[in-house]
Amino acid sequence: MPAVLSQVVRGILPFSRQWTPIISTLIYITSLIQSGSLEEVAYYNQVTAFIEYVKSTGKYDTIHLTGHSLGGGIAIISGAKSGIPAVALSGPNAMLSRQAFGITEEELNRLTFNIIPQRDIVPLIDDVSMLFQQIRCLAPRNDFIDCHTPLRSLCEVIYSCGTLGRPALCECEKYGYGMPKSLDGLRTFETACRS
């Protein structure tokens, strides 16, 4: 919440970007005041502890973290804290509030990636790190909430980037994406998705 309020204040003040370093420090000071009660219920602490446990077992060579919406924000914070790559889909960002979470700008820029659909309000919380990708949202212009739908965003990524030979999701048609072409020439979209 301090990041949202800080963004509003920054939007009102003249020379708005000049205030960013100061705002980051103010958010950190605010978090120190609130930290006692919040640390006990902060999901990112539990996720970070779980990641550290999984890393300590030595069973996995590679660990990646991902999440949507609040889960994306938690992935961003926990990934940066744990030193593992994290991908968020429509997640709130953490650049302004990074000091409150004990992470650095360098960790956010190196380890986190946020996929941000057009007109989605959740990723507007806080400032983005260096690695992010804006994607289209084919929902009607007055329906910004549907731009936050993870399946719609996944369909946009599939239809913009391709599937590397894997079939596209059947559900993408209902979001305004065309029927995918058959990969083998044997099964059609109708037989694969309508049966």
XYZ file of C-alpha atoms in Angstrom:
195
model
C 0.000 0.000 0.000
C 2.804 2.498 0.668
C 4.028 1.980 -2.914
C 0.600 2.855 -4.351
C 0.318 5.978 -2.195
C 3.839 6.970 -3.130
C 3.029 6.627 -6.814
C -0.002 8.880 -6.370
C 2.067 11.496 -4.527
C 4.811 11.246 -7.144
C 2.189 11.808 -9.841
C 1.026 14.998 -8.169
C 4.399 16.519 -7.319
C 6.316 18.505 -9.916
C 9.428 16.829 -11.386
C 7.902 13.500 -10.406
C 10.778 11.153 -11.320
C 13.214 13.183 -9.209
C 11.380 11.974 -6.095
C 11.830 8.232 -6.800
C 14.987 7.669 -4.670
C 13.408 9.511 -1.748
C 10.113 7.625 -2.105
C 11.926 4.295 -1.999
C 13.522 5.298 1.310
C 10.184 6.535 2.723
C 8.573 3.193 1.877
C 11.425 1.433 3.670
C 10.974 3.595 6.804
C 7.220 2.952 6.729
C 7.863 -0.777 6.507
C 10.119 -0.631 9.581
C 7.271 0.869 11.579
C 4.845 -1.833 10.413
C 7.329 -4.708 10.252
C 6.622 -6.450 13.552
C 3.091 -7.563 12.793
C 3.513 -7.882 9.028
C 6.559 -10.159 9.038
C 4.549 -12.929 10.689
C 1.931 -13.034 7.921
C 4.033 -12.101 4.896
C 3.594 -14.874 2.323
C 6.857 -14.042 0.612
C 8.748 -15.086 3.776
C 7.103 -18.502 3.721
C 7.750 -18.936 -0.009
C 11.365 -17.799 0.370
C 11.893 -20.256 3.240
C 10.423 -23.061 1.131
C 12.712 -22.179 -1.798
C 15.733 -22.226 0.507
C 14.642 -25.631 1.810
C 14.248 -27.021 -1.732
C 17.672 -25.627 -2.683
C 19.235 -27.212 0.415
C 18.021 -30.704 -0.517
C 20.231 -30.694 -3.605
C 17.589 -32.663 -5.538
C 17.072 -30.010 -8.199
C 19.656 -28.480 -10.506
C 17.372 -25.653 -11.598
C 14.569 -23.898 -9.762
C 12.328 -21.242 -11.282
C 9.455 -19.451 -9.626
C 6.287 -18.183 -11.266
C 2.963 -16.714 -10.220
C -0.047 -14.700 -11.324
C -1.348 -11.496 -9.720
C -0.451 -11.494 -6.005
C 1.359 -14.793 -6.601
C 3.397 -12.992 -9.256
C 4.355 -10.289 -6.779
C 5.363 -12.956 -4.274
C 7.374 -14.708 -7.012
C 9.195 -11.449 -7.803
C 10.106 -10.815 -4.164
C 10.967 -14.418 -3.250
C 12.926 -14.980 -6.453
C 15.047 -11.883 -5.833
C 15.553 -12.791 -2.157
C 16.498 -16.402 -3.005
C 18.645 -15.654 -6.025
C 16.512 -17.675 -8.456
C 14.765 -16.564 -11.662
C 11.122 -15.582 -11.279
C 8.430 -14.883 -13.874
C 5.276 -13.011 -12.935
C 2.109 -12.752 -14.980
C 0.243 -9.551 -14.104
C 2.144 -9.276 -10.833
C 2.607 -6.130 -8.784
C 6.153 -4.862 -9.082
C 8.672 -4.199 -6.307
C 11.152 -1.565 -7.488
C 9.988 1.237 -5.176
C 9.410 -1.080 -2.212
C 12.543 -3.223 -2.707
C 14.296 -1.954 0.442
C 11.308 -2.958 2.558
C 11.718 -6.525 1.279
C 15.494 -6.572 1.680
C 16.245 -6.886 -2.028
C 18.338 -4.772 -4.340
C 17.652 -3.103 -7.653
C 20.326 -5.317 -9.218
C 18.601 -8.510 -7.965
C 15.255 -7.371 -9.357
C 16.782 -6.390 -12.699
C 18.736 -9.626 -13.039
C 16.313 -12.243 -11.692
C 12.727 -11.111 -12.294
C 10.499 -10.803 -15.350
C 6.912 -9.519 -15.374
C 4.424 -10.057 -18.226
C 2.117 -7.037 -18.237
C -1.149 -7.081 -20.238
C -2.542 -3.803 -21.581
C -5.117 -2.155 -19.299
C -4.340 -4.511 -16.387
C -4.267 -2.411 -13.209
C -2.399 -4.830 -10.909
C 1.035 -4.487 -12.588
C 0.705 -0.714 -12.253
C 1.419 -1.128 -8.537
C 5.004 -0.031 -7.873
C 7.620 0.559 -10.583
C 8.736 -2.182 -12.978
C 12.228 -3.614 -12.957
C 14.321 -3.758 -16.100
C 12.900 -7.021 -17.455
C 9.233 -6.910 -18.401
C 7.106 -7.490 -21.468
C 3.900 -5.696 -22.287
C 1.347 -7.774 -24.180
C -1.941 -7.008 -25.909
C -5.317 -7.581 -24.341
C -8.107 -8.366 -26.810
C -10.851 -7.858 -24.221
C -13.337 -5.067 -24.967
C -11.903 -1.622 -24.152
C -14.293 -1.097 -21.235
C -13.475 -4.502 -19.682
C -10.100 -3.933 -18.024
C -10.723 -6.648 -15.408
C -10.736 -9.330 -18.112
C -7.237 -8.171 -19.085
C -6.111 -9.614 -15.732
C -7.302 -13.131 -16.665
C -4.302 -15.487 -16.713
C -5.686 -17.728 -19.468
C -6.304 -14.740 -21.756
C -2.723 -13.574 -21.165
C -1.340 -17.064 -21.792
C -3.246 -17.195 -25.097
C -1.729 -13.852 -26.112
C 1.764 -15.148 -25.355
C 1.093 -18.374 -27.297
C -0.302 -16.576 -30.330
C 2.382 -13.856 -30.297
C 5.435 -16.017 -29.573
C 4.435 -19.415 -30.922
C 4.276 -22.818 -29.280
C 7.510 -24.452 -30.495
C 5.488 -27.242 -32.091
C 3.203 -27.866 -29.143
C -0.546 -27.501 -29.687
C -2.205 -24.232 -28.731
C -4.818 -24.196 -25.980
C -8.375 -24.948 -27.082
C -9.693 -22.235 -24.768
C -7.927 -19.473 -26.719
C -10.688 -19.398 -29.328
C -13.182 -17.968 -26.837
C -10.817 -15.022 -26.232
C -10.842 -14.002 -29.891
C -7.836 -15.941 -31.162
C -8.195 -17.952 -34.335
C -8.335 -21.695 -34.535
C -4.830 -23.155 -34.515
C -3.612 -25.055 -37.541
C -3.054 -28.789 -37.310
C 0.547 -29.748 -36.678
C 0.308 -33.200 -38.219
C -2.452 -32.608 -40.770
C -4.504 -35.386 -39.224
C -6.344 -33.837 -36.303
C -8.309 -30.676 -36.787
C -9.100 -28.085 -34.142
C -12.692 -29.361 -34.069
C -11.690 -32.955 -33.352
C -9.066 -31.985 -30.780
C -11.052 -29.366 -28.897
C -14.700 -30.154 -29.429
C -14.659 -33.835 -28.524
